Amino acid sequence: MGLAGKVLTLFEGIVKGDRASLSRGITLVESTRLDHRKQARELVSACARLERPRSLRIGLTGTPGVGKSTFIEAFGMLLLSKGHGAVDPSSSRSGGSILGDKTRMQDLSVAQGAYVRPSPSRGSLGGVARSTMESIILAEASGYDICLVETVGVGQSETMVADMVDMFVLLLQPGSGDELQGVKRGIMELADLIVINKADGALEIPAKLTRTEIANALHLMVPRRKSWNPKCVRASAVTGYNLDRVWTLIQGYFDGLRLSGEWDSLRAGQQSKWMWREVHNLLMARINDDPDTRGFAETLKADVANGSVPPSVAAEQIVEMFLSSYSARQIKTNSES
Amino acid sequence: MGLAGKVLTLFEGIVKGDRASLSRGITLVESTRLDHRKQARELVSACARLERPRSLRIGLTGTPGVGKSTFIEAFGMLLLSKGHGAVDPSSSRSGGSILGDKTRMQDLSVAQGAYVRPSPSRGSLGGVARSTMESIILAEASGYDICLVETVGVGQSETMVADMVDMFVLLLQPGSGDELQGVKRGIMELADLIVINKADGALEIPAKLTRTEIANALHLMVPRRKSWNPKCVRASAVTGYNLDRVWTLIQGYFDGLRLSGEWDSLRAGQQSKWMWREVHNLLMARINDDPDTRGFAETLKADVANGSVPPSVAAEQIVEMFLSSYSARQIKTNSES
């Protein structure tokens, strides 16, 4: 399938590393308009077919106040100084705050080789997931070799992002184990590296204690990777303390993935999972777009809620209705043409 | 829709409280044969339409060795002595051990008013979920006012069962917080009541310590219900210690649900969720049953795994293939008839 017109121009721009083209490409994959989806599929497919070295896809999370933006700013500058092109395809636009806003990341966003891209923080989790995945593919086609995907540290989005990246980094601030215990367990289990940020000034000693507590807790958990045991390290985005160490650990993690062959199986598993998830999302969207089926599901709602219609029976009726309504439309289209 | 033949006979038997009919009914809902599914839908629908007081649906879990079977046996006998009919529609048949086998629950399984039913421990999680849900509906139609649904305490099945029951009980044995911390957190967060079993003999003191530790941990968690804060209690299935207290706490939990109106919204939310989950399962089964689509997905597999085809693009192609293959078959059927 050859590319043409707008899509070809975008593709050529992206491959050259042109930022404006990448921005426009990401805007395209964020759109849900049917004609845009068609173009986005062509563009993303072309980018995926390029032979590029694998980028390091790194998820980054932490509760509000932990200093995520400052950390990404400082860490990103460090990467740039080492010649890497870091990109965050899921930072926030005006509306939301998936990532700190551009004004707080001034150095990084104007630095040569770095690309900070606001992406929608609204919309369904599935929709954001798809556009983030596709944005990563475009950014990789544009030559960025590190993709940072940030989330807010609460709720479902961490699991989603953990399924999308190679490595998951959790930012914590110095604090007592009790505080951490209640909130962080589910997310701690996803983390390959935990960074105790703000290890400077008055928090230097508390940060040491927190690191020890977390390191002990990590021993009790089953590691997610055969080639890596989760680590915990103190750092300070403000003083720059241990940022180099963070990068060394990240490299060690990826060395393990590479040498063990785990990286291949990780990516293969993730990508297959995403495909089937997206099949689900698309079918649900189709059901929702079909007025007959949507109306029918609406009439069943109360009876399912009060238990007088079994959920399994209602589900079979909805599926029947959806499929027969779809083929009726096809038959009608066929007989009209 | 009137019932006839086999389904009518089963329905009448179930409504009368006949155990053999209930057993055969559950066998029917466990079958995946198309004609069986049709009959099962009719039967479950008729049962759901009955005006019955709501049964208490209680999920019960605990790691192997915690004494689940003994606990259910002792606790079930206590319920029977109070005039309740307890049923466990998800205990295990020969193949598995979702619940202790019948031989270990002799008193309960022969007691008047109790019904212990082995159900399949194999098959997909979605399939087991559907048949368990439907078994509960049949058991309720048969007059059982308490349904115990047991799981093995590891993996995904707890979340599934927690979405299916009104209350979730976790059985733990006396042990150090460190041991409990690593393994149990995700499941602890689902628990409305935690029972430290084996609080007898040499384990009496350790059980007290464990109870205190767990109770402290529970304080740090966000309660799942507005009307109830999770509790932790010691008990012994062997000596019978505190089993009455467990039952009092369960009743207190359900009083809270009832008085707050939370029970209605809980059930309504669960049932709607199950309906959409089952829509998903059915559509995935249809895709898998369609040779064209399955073959197409198979050819995409390697390219999706190595990243040269984006998962989102592959998904859109699979959905298109599935729907057009479905309508092509309908059109063919139409033109032949």
XYZ file of C-alpha atoms in Angstrom, chain B residues 24-304:
281
model
C -28.823 -31.489 36.495
C -29.586 -27.791 36.003
C -26.048 -26.846 36.986
C -24.655 -29.503 34.654
C -26.706 -27.880 31.908
C -25.368 -24.357 32.540
C -21.838 -25.734 32.618
C -22.156 -27.127 29.119
C -20.916 -25.097 26.181
C -22.843 -27.096 23.540
C -25.037 -24.768 21.508
C -28.306 -26.620 22.140
C -27.465 -26.839 25.838
C -26.766 -23.111 25.952
C -30.201 -22.447 24.483
C -31.884 -24.608 27.124
C -29.684 -23.139 29.863
C -30.707 -19.623 28.852
C -34.376 -20.578 29.098
C -33.888 -22.229 32.470
C -31.770 -19.479 34.017
C -34.130 -16.819 32.658
C -37.139 -18.524 34.222
C -35.302 -18.869 37.544
C -34.213 -15.220 37.520
C -37.816 -14.101 36.985
C -38.963 -15.792 40.212
C -39.690 -13.471 43.109
C -37.228 -14.688 45.705
C -35.676 -12.879 48.637
C -32.087 -12.009 47.817
C -29.599 -14.624 48.959
C -26.374 -13.654 50.687
C -23.658 -14.232 48.100
C -20.387 -14.696 49.946
C -17.002 -15.237 48.367
C -14.469 -17.158 50.404
C -10.793 -17.476 49.746
C -7.551 -18.468 51.420
C -4.239 -19.994 50.438
C -3.877 -23.780 50.428
C -3.384 -25.153 53.925
C -5.362 -22.445 55.667
C -8.134 -24.950 56.380
C -10.800 -23.746 53.970
C -12.673 -27.025 53.635
C -12.743 -27.588 57.374
C -13.886 -24.033 57.898
C -16.671 -24.284 55.347
C -17.752 -27.609 56.832
C -17.913 -26.212 60.365
C -19.359 -22.888 59.356
C -21.892 -24.491 57.036
C -23.110 -26.780 59.813
C -23.508 -23.739 62.051
C -25.630 -22.027 59.403
C -27.737 -25.148 58.947
C -28.297 -25.337 62.691
C -29.686 -21.823 62.418
C -32.050 -22.871 59.646
C -30.160 -21.487 56.654
C -29.569 -23.369 53.452
C -25.984 -22.869 52.412
C -24.759 -23.829 49.023
C -21.398 -23.814 47.392
C -21.914 -23.837 43.657
C -18.230 -23.691 42.853
C -16.680 -26.527 44.773
C -14.475 -28.925 42.918
C -15.101 -32.062 40.972
C -12.536 -34.842 40.699
C -10.294 -32.817 38.399
C -9.584 -29.819 40.541
C -9.808 -28.523 44.015
C -11.563 -25.178 43.935
C -13.221 -26.495 47.052
C -12.267 -29.349 49.280
C -13.636 -32.570 47.953
C -16.885 -34.003 49.145
C -15.267 -36.660 51.276
C -13.766 -33.928 53.430
C -17.124 -32.295 53.912
C -19.209 -35.298 54.770
C -21.433 -33.816 57.404
C -22.318 -30.816 55.334
C -22.917 -32.673 52.116
C -25.430 -35.066 53.605
C -27.124 -32.564 55.885
C -30.726 -31.732 55.177
C -30.998 -28.268 53.629
C -27.409 -28.036 52.466
C -26.216 -28.526 48.972
C -22.602 -29.051 48.006
C -22.054 -28.965 44.314
C -18.837 -29.713 42.500
C -18.363 -27.447 39.509
C -15.688 -27.455 36.804
C -12.333 -26.069 37.807
C -11.119 -26.184 34.228
C -12.053 -24.108 31.250
C -11.584 -20.415 30.640
C -11.981 -17.969 33.486
C -14.824 -16.375 31.537
C -16.562 -19.715 31.085
C -16.236 -20.643 34.744
C -17.461 -17.174 35.682
C -20.573 -17.503 33.560
C -21.468 -20.942 34.811
C -20.841 -19.947 38.429
C -23.092 -16.890 38.051
C -25.802 -19.013 36.485
C -25.396 -21.727 39.131
C -25.991 -19.118 41.812
C -29.233 -18.095 40.101
C -30.398 -21.722 39.989
C -29.442 -22.336 43.626
C -31.332 -19.220 44.670
C -34.381 -20.385 42.739
C -34.097 -23.629 44.667
C -34.499 -21.730 47.921
C -30.921 -21.554 49.223
C -30.519 -18.280 51.055
C -26.716 -18.315 51.364
C -24.322 -18.969 48.516
C -20.678 -19.599 49.331
C -18.363 -19.247 46.357
C -14.877 -20.472 47.067
C -11.597 -19.734 45.278
C -8.038 -20.872 45.801
C -6.573 -17.584 46.919
C -4.136 -16.902 44.143
C -4.375 -15.146 40.820
C -7.245 -13.647 38.910
C -10.123 -15.716 40.208
C -10.462 -13.644 43.394
C -11.165 -10.463 41.487
C -13.677 -12.341 39.376
C -15.450 -13.802 42.390
C -15.316 -10.478 44.255
C -17.248 -9.013 41.331
C -19.859 -11.725 41.688
C -20.598 -11.779 45.402
C -21.931 -9.302 47.965
C -19.237 -9.964 50.544
C -15.725 -11.301 50.370
C -14.201 -13.286 53.243
C -10.476 -14.008 53.412
C -9.137 -16.864 55.521
C -5.590 -16.487 56.824
C -3.551 -18.535 59.227
C -1.466 -17.160 62.086
C 1.865 -15.914 60.732
C 4.158 -12.952 60.612
C 3.206 -9.709 58.942
C 6.180 -10.037 56.643
C 4.879 -13.283 55.225
C 1.420 -11.858 54.752
C 2.589 -8.561 53.348
C 4.078 -9.783 50.099
C 1.431 -12.189 48.997
C -1.838 -10.973 50.293
C -2.118 -7.274 49.649
C -4.133 -7.408 46.454
C -6.510 -9.927 47.936
C -6.639 -8.192 51.317
C -7.949 -5.132 49.554
C -10.929 -7.157 48.351
C -11.759 -8.537 51.800
C -14.699 -7.307 53.873
C -13.873 -9.782 56.610
C -10.588 -11.479 57.402
C -10.713 -14.607 59.546
C -7.506 -15.766 61.222
C -8.287 -19.456 61.284
C -6.574 -22.104 63.442
C -6.732 -19.863 66.518
C -6.442 -22.848 68.825
C -3.756 -24.745 70.772
C -0.217 -23.573 70.146
C -1.383 -21.058 67.557
C -3.639 -19.132 69.913
C -1.036 -16.472 70.752
C 0.383 -16.116 67.226
C -3.205 -15.729 66.004
C -3.687 -12.781 68.368
C -0.562 -11.075 67.037
C -1.552 -11.702 63.449
C -5.017 -10.323 64.106
C -3.539 -7.112 65.524
C -1.172 -6.706 62.584
C -3.927 -7.280 60.050
C -6.331 -4.976 61.873
C -3.676 -2.238 61.749
C -3.107 -2.820 58.066
C -6.855 -2.659 57.431
C -6.964 0.824 58.951
C -4.657 2.031 56.208
C -6.895 0.827 53.416
C -9.767 2.576 51.760
C -12.942 0.623 52.634
C -14.811 -0.812 49.653
C -18.228 -0.050 51.122
C -19.586 3.147 52.587
C -21.579 1.149 55.136
C -18.803 -1.118 56.417
C -15.193 -1.037 57.542
C -13.381 -4.337 56.960
C -12.902 -6.363 60.142
C -10.473 -9.025 61.277
C -11.430 -11.806 63.690
C -9.781 -14.940 65.065
C -11.610 -18.247 64.807
C -11.048 -21.981 64.857
C -12.937 -24.353 62.626
C -11.630 -27.221 64.761
C -12.791 -26.031 68.186
C -15.651 -23.950 66.842
C -14.191 -20.876 68.544
C -15.745 -17.617 67.303
C -17.665 -19.169 64.411
C -20.744 -17.551 65.887
C -18.904 -14.250 65.934
C -18.044 -14.680 62.250
C -21.710 -15.167 61.482
C -22.668 -12.112 63.580
C -20.153 -10.001 61.655
C -21.474 -11.281 58.336
C -24.994 -10.372 59.402
C -23.775 -6.942 60.493
C -22.191 -6.436 57.095
C -25.419 -7.298 55.309
C -27.468 -5.116 57.669
C -25.254 -2.239 56.620
C -25.704 -3.003 52.925
C -29.452 -3.276 53.378
C -29.963 -0.131 55.458
C -27.689 2.062 53.351
C -29.273 0.987 50.091
C -25.777 -0.031 48.997
C -26.905 -3.578 48.280
C -29.117 -2.432 45.419
C -26.435 -0.351 43.779
C -23.815 -3.066 44.347
C -25.905 -5.726 42.618
C -26.966 -3.387 39.822
C -23.369 -2.412 39.108
C -22.141 -6.002 39.230
C -24.827 -7.294 36.965
C -24.300 -4.648 34.341
C -20.546 -5.294 34.449
C -21.139 -9.029 34.014
C -23.402 -8.422 31.077
C -20.742 -6.436 29.197
C -18.024 -8.862 30.179
C -20.078 -11.676 28.782
C -20.730 -9.690 25.576
C -16.960 -9.535 25.255
C -16.527 -13.260 25.913
C -19.191 -14.177 23.389
C -17.736 -11.968 20.664
C -14.245 -13.361 21.262
C -15.664 -16.870 21.051
C -17.378 -15.966 17.764
C -14.131 -14.605 16.362
C -12.363 -17.760 17.406
C -15.089 -19.915 15.855
C -14.844 -18.143 12.515
C -12.190 -19.987 10.496
C -11.503 -17.035 8.164
C -10.913 -14.563 10.976
C -8.971 -17.033 13.085
C -6.738 -17.849 10.120
C -6.227 -14.168 9.390
C -5.302 -13.414 13.021
C -2.867 -16.310 12.862
C -1.098 -14.859 9.813
C -0.783 -11.479 11.562
C 0.640 -12.976 14.739
C 4.352 -12.909 13.917
C 4.295 -9.389 12.482
C 2.412 -8.040 15.476
